[in-house]
Coordinates of N, CA and C in Angstrom, one line a residue:
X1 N -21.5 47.3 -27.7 CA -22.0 46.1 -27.0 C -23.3 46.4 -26.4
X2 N -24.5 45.7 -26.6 CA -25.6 45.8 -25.9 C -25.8 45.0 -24.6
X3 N -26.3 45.8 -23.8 CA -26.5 45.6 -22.6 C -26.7 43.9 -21.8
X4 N -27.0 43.1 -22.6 CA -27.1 41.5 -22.3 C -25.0 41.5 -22.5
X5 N -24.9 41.4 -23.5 CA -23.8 41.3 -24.0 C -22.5 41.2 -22.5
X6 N -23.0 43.0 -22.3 CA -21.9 43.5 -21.4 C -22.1 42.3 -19.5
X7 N -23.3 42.0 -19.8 CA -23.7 41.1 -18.5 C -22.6 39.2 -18.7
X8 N -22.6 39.1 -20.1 CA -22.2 37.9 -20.4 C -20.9 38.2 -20.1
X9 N -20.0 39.2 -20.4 CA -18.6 39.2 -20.6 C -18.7 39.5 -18.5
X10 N -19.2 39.7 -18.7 CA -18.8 40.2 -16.6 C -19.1 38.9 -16.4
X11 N -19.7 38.1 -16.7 CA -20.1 37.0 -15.7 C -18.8 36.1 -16.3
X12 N -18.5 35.9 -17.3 CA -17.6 35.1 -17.9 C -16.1 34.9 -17.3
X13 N -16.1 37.1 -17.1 CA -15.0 37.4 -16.6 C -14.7 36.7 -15.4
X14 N -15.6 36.8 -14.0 CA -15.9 36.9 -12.8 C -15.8 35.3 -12.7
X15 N -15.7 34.1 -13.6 CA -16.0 32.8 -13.5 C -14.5 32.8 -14.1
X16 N -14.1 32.7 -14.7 CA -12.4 33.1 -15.2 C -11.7 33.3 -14.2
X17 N -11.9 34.6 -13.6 CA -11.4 35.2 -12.5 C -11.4 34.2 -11.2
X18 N -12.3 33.4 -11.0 CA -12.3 32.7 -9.8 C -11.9 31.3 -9.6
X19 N -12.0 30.7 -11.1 CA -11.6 29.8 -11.0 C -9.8 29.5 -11.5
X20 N -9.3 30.5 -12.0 CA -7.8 31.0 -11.6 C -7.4 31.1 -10.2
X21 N -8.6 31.7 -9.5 CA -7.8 31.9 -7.8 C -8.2 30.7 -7.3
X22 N -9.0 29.8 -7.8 CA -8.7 28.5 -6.7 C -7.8 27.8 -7.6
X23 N -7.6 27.6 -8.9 CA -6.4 26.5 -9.0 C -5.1 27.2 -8.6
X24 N -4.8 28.4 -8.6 CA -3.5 28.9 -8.1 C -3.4 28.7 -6.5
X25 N -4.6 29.4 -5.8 CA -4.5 28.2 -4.5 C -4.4 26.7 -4.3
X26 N -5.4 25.8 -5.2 CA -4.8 24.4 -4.8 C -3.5 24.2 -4.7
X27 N -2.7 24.9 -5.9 CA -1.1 24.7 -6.6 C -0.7 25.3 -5.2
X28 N -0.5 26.6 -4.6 CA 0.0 26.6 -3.3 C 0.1 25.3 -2.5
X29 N -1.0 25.3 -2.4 CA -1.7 24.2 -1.0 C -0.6 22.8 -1.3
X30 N -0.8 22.5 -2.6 CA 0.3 21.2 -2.9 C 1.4 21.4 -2.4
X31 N 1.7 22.3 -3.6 CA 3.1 22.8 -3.0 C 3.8 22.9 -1.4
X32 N 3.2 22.9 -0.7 CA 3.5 23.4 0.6 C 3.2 22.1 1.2
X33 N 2.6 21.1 1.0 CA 3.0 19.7 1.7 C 3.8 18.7 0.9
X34 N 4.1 19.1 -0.3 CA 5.1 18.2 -1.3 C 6.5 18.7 -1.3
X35 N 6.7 20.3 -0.9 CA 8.0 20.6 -0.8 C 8.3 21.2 0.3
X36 N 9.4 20.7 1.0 CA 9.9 21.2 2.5 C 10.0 23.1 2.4
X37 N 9.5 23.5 3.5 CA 9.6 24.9 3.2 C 10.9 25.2 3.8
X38 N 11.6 26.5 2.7 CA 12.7 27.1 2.9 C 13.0 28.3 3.8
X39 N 13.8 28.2 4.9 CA 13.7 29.3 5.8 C 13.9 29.6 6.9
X40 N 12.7 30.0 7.4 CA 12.6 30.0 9.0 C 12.7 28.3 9.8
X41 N 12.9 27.1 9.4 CA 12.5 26.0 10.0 C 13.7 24.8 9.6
X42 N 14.3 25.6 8.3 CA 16.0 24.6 7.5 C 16.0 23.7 8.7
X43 N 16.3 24.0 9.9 CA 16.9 23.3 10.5 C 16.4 21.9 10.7
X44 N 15.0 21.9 11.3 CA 14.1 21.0 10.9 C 13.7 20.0 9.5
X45 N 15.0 19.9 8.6 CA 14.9 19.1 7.6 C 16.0 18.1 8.0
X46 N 15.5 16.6 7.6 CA 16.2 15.3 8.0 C 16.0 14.6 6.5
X47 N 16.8 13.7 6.3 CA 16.5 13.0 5.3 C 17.6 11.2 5.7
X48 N 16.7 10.4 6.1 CA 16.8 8.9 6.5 C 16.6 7.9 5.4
X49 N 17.4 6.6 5.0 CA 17.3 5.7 4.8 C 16.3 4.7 4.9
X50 N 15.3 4.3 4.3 CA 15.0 2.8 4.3 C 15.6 1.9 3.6
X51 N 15.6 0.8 4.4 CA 16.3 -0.4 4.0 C 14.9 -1.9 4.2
X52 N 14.3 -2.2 3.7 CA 13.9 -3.6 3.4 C 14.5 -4.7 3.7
X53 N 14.0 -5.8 4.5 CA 14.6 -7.1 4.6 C 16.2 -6.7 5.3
X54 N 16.7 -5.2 6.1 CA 17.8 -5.5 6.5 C 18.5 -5.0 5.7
X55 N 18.8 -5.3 4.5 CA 19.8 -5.2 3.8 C 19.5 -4.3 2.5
X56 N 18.4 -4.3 2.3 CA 18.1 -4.0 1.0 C 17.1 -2.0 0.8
X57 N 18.1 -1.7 -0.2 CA 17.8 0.2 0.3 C 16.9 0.4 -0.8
X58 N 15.3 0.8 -0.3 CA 14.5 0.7 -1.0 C 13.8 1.7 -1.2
X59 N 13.8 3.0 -0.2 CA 13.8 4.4 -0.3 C 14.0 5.3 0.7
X60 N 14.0 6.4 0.7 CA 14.1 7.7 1.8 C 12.6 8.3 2.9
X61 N 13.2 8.4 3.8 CA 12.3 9.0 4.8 C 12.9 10.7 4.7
X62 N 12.2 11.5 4.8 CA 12.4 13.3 4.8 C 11.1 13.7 6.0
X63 N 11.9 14.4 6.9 CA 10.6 15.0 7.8 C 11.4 16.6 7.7
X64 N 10.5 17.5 7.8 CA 10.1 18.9 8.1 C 9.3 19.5 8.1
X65 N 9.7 20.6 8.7 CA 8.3 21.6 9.4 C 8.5 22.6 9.6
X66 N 7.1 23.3 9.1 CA 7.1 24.7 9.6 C 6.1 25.1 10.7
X67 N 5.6 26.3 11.1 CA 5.1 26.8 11.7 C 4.3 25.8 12.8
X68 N 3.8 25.4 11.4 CA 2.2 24.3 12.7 C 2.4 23.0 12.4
X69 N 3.1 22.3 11.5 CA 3.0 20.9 11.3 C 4.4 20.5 11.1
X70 N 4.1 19.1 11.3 CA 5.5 18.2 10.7 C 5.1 17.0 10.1
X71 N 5.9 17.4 8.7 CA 5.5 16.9 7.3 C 6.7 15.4 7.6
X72 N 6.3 14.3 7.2 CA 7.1 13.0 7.0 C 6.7 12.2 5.8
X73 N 7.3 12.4 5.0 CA 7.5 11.7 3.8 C 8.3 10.5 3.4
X74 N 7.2 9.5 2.9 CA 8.4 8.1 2.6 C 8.3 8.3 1.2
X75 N 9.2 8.1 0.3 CA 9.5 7.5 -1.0 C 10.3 6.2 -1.6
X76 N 9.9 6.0 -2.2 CA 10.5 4.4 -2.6 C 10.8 4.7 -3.9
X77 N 11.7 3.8 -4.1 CA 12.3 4.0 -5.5 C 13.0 2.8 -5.9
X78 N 12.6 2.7 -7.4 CA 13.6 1.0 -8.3 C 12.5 0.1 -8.0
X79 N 11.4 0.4 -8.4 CA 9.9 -0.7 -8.7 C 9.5 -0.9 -7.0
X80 N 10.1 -0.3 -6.5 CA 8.9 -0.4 -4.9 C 8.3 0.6 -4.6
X81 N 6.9 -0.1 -3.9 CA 5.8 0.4 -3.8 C 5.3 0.1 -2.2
X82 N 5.0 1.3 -1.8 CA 4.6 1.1 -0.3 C 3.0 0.6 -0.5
X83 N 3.1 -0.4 1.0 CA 1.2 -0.6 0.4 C 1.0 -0.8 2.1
X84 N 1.9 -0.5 3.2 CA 1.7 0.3 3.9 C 2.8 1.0 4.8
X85 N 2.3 1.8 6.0 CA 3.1 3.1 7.0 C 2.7 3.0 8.3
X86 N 3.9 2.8 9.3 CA 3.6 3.2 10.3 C 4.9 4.5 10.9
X87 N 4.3 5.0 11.6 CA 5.1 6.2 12.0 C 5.0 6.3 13.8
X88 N 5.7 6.6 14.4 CA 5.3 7.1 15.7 C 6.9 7.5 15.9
X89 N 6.5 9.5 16.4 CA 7.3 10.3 16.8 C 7.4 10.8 18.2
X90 N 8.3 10.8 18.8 CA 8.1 11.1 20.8 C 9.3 11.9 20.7
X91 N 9.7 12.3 22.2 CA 10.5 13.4 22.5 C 11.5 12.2 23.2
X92 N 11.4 10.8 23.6 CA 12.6 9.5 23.8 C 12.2 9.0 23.2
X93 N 13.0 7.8 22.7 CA 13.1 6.9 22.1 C 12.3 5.1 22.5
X94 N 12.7 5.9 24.0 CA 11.7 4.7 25.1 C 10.0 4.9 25.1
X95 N 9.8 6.0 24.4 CA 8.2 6.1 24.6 C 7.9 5.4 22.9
X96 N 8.7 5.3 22.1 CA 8.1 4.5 20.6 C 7.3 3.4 21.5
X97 N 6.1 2.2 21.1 CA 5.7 1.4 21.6 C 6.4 -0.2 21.2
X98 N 6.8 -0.5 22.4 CA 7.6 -1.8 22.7 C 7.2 -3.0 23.2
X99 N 7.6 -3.8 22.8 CA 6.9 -5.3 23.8 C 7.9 -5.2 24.7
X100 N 7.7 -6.0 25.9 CA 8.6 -6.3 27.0 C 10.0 -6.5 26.8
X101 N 10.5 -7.4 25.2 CA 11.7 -7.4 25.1 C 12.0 -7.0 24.3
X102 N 11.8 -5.4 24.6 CA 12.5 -4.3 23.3 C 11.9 -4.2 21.8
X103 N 11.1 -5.0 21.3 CA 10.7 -5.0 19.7 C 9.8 -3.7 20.1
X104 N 10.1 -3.4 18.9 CA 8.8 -2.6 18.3 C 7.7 -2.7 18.0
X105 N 6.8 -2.0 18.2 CA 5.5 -2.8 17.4 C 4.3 -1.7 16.9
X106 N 4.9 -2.0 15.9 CA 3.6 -0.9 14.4 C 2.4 -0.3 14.6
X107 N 1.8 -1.8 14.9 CA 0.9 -1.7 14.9 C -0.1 -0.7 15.9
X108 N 1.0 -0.3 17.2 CA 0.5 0.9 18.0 C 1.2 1.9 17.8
X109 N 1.8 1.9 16.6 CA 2.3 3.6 16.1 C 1.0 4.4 16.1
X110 N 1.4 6.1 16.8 CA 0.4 6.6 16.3 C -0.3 6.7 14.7
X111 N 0.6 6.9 13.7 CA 0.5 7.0 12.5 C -0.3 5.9 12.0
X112 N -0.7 5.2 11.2 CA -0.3 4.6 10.3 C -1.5 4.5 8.9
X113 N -1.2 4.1 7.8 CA -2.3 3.8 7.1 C -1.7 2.9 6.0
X114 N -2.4 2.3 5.4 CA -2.4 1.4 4.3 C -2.5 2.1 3.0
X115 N -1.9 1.4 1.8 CA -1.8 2.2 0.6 C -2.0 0.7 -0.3
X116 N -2.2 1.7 -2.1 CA -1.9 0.8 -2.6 C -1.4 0.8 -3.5
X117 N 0.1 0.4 -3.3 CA 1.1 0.6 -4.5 C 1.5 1.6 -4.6
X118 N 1.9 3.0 -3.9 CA 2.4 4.3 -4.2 C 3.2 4.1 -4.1
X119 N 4.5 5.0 -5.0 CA 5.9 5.6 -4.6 C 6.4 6.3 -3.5
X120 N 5.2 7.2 -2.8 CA 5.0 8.1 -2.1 C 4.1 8.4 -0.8
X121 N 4.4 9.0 0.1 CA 3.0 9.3 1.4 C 3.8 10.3 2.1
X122 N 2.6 11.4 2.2 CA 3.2 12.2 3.3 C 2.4 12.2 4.2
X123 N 2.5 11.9 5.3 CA 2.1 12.9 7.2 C 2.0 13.7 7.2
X124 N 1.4 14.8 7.8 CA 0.8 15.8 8.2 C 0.3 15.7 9.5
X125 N 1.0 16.3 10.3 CA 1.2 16.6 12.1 C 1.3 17.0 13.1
X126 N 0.4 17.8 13.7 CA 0.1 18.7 14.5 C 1.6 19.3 14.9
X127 N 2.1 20.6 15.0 CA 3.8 20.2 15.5 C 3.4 20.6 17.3
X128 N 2.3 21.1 17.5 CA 1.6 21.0 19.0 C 1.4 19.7 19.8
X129 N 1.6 18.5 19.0 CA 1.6 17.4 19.7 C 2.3 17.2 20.9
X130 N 3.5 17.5 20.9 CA 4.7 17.4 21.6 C 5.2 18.1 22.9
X131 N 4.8 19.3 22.3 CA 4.9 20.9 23.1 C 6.5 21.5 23.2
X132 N 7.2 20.9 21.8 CA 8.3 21.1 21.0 C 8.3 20.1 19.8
X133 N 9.5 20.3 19.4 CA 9.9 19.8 18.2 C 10.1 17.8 18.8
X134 N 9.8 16.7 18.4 CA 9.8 15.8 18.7 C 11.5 15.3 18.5
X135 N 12.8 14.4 19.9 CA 13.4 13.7 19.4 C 14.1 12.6 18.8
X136 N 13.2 11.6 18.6 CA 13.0 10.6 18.1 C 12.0 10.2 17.2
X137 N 12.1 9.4 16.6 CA 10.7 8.6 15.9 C 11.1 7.0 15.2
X138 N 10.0 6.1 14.6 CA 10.1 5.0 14.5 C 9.7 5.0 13.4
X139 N 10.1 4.6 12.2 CA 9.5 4.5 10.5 C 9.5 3.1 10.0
X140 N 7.8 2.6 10.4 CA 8.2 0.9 9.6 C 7.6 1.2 8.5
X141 N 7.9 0.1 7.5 CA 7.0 0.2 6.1 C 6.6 -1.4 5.6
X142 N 5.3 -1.5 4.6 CA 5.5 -2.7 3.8 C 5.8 -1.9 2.4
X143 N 6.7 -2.8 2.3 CA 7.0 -2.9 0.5 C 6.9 -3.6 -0.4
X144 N 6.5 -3.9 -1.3 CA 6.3 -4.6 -2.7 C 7.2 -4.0 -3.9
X145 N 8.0 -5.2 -4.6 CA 8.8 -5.1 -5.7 C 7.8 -5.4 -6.7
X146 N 8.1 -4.6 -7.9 CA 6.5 -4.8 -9.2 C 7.6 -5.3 -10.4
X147 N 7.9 -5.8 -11.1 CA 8.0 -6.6 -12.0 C 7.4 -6.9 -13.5
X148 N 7.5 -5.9 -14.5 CA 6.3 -6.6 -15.5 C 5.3 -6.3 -15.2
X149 N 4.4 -5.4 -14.0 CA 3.0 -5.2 -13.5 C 3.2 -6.5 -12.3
X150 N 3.8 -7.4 -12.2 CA 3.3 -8.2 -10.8 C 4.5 -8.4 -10.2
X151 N 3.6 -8.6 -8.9 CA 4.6 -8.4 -7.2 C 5.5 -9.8 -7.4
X152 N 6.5 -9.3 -7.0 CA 7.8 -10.2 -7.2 C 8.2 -10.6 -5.6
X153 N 8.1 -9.4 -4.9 CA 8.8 -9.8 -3.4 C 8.1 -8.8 -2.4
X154 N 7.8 -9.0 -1.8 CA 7.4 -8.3 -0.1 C 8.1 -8.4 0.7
X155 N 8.6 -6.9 1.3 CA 9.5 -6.7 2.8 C 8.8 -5.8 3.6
X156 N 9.2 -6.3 4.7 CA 9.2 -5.1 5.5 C 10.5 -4.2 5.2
X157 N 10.2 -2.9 6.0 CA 11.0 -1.9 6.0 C 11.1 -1.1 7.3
X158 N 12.5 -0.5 7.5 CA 12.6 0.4 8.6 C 13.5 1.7 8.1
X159 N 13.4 3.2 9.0 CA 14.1 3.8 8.5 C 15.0 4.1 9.4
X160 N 16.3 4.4 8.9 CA 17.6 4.9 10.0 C 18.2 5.9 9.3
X161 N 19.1 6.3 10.2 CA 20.2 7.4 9.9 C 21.0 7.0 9.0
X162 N 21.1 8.0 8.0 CA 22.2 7.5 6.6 C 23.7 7.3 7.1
X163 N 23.9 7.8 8.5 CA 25.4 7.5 9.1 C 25.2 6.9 10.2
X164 N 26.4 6.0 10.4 CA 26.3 5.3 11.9 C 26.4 6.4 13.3
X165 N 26.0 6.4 14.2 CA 25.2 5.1 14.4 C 24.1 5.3 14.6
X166 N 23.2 3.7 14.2 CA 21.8 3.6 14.1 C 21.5 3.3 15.4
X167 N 20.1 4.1 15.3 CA 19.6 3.6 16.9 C 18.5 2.3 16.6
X168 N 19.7 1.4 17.2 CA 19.0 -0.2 17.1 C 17.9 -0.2 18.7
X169 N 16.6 -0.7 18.2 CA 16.0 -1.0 19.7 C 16.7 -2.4 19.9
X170 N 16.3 -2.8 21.2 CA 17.2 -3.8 22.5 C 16.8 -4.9 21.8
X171 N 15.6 -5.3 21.5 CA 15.3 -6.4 20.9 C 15.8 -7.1 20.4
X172 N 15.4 -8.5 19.7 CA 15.7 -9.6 19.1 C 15.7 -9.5 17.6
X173 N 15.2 -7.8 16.9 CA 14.8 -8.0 15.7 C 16.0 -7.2 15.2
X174 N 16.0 -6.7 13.7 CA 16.8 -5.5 13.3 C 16.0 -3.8 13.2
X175 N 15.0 -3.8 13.5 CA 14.2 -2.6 13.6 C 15.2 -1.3 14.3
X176 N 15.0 -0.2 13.4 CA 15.5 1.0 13.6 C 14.5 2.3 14.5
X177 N 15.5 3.0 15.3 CA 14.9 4.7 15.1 C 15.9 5.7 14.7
X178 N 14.9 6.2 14.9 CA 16.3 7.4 14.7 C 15.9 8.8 15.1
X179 N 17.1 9.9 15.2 CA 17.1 10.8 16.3 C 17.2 12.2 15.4
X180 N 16.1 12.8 15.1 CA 16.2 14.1 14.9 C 16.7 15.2 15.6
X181 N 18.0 15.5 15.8 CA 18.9 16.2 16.2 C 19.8 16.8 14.7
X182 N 20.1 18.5 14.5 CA 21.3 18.2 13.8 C 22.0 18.5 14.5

């Protein structure tokens, strides 16, 4: 090989070489907010119910965490689509934000954001917020039923404990929390 030659195959190499180490890092990086980590933290894995309109079970809430953060994942499933999230996690249940007669209200969750049309969303959460592991939290959602490509129904959504008993706030509405303890 002459000396250009030997310059092409190094550079070729060295561009190969590095762009292998960042997509094997992004694939970490996913990995590690799409799947709960195994381990030191098990304990800290929950997996909650949403229910729509009350009655109707329209996907799962999953929080866990490791080291520095707490991961909260909604998924929906059977043509629903979140198109939005509110979250807000505390160490009582009395600090979720309330009107005077017990409702809840979303709209001053710490969390929230708007989507459009996903199956999926995860949080990402300082686990320093707290100055422990948080025991409570509040999970509202909007949902949309798709049909053929078009929206058939809109609910709200709350999430609870897949066993009784649910922690109902005092209010007038059916809104849930629920208590991360196992």
């Amino acid at each position: 090989m002459t000396k250009p030659s030997l310059n092409k195959f190094a550079i070729i190499a060295l561009v190969v070489i590095l762009l292998f180490g960042f997509n094997l890092l992004a694939a970490t990086k996913a990995k590690t907010v799409q799947n709960p980590p195994r381990g030191l933290f098990i304990e800290n894995n929950f997996r909650f119910e949403i229910f729509a309109g009350r009655h109707i079970p329209v996907g799962e809430l999953e929080i866990w965490s490791d080291q520095g953060y707490i991961y909260v994942r909604y998924r929906t499933f059977d043509n629903w689509y979140l198109t939005e999230t509110h979250l807000h996690l505390a160490m009582d249940w009395q600090q979720i934000p309330q009107n005077r007669n017990g409702n809840p209200i979303p709209g001053h969750f710490a969390h929230q954001m708007k989507h459009n049309y996903v199956n999926e969303y995860t949080y990402k959460i300082p686990l320093n917020s707290w100055g422990g592991f948080p025991g409570y939290g509040a999970a509202h959602c909007v949902v949309v039923k798709i049909v053929n490509g078009k929206p058939v129904q809109e609910e709200t959504g709350w999430a609870r404990n897949k066993v009784p008993p649910y922690g109902a706030f005092p209010g007038h509405n059916w809104a849930w929390y629920f208590e991360l303890r196992n």
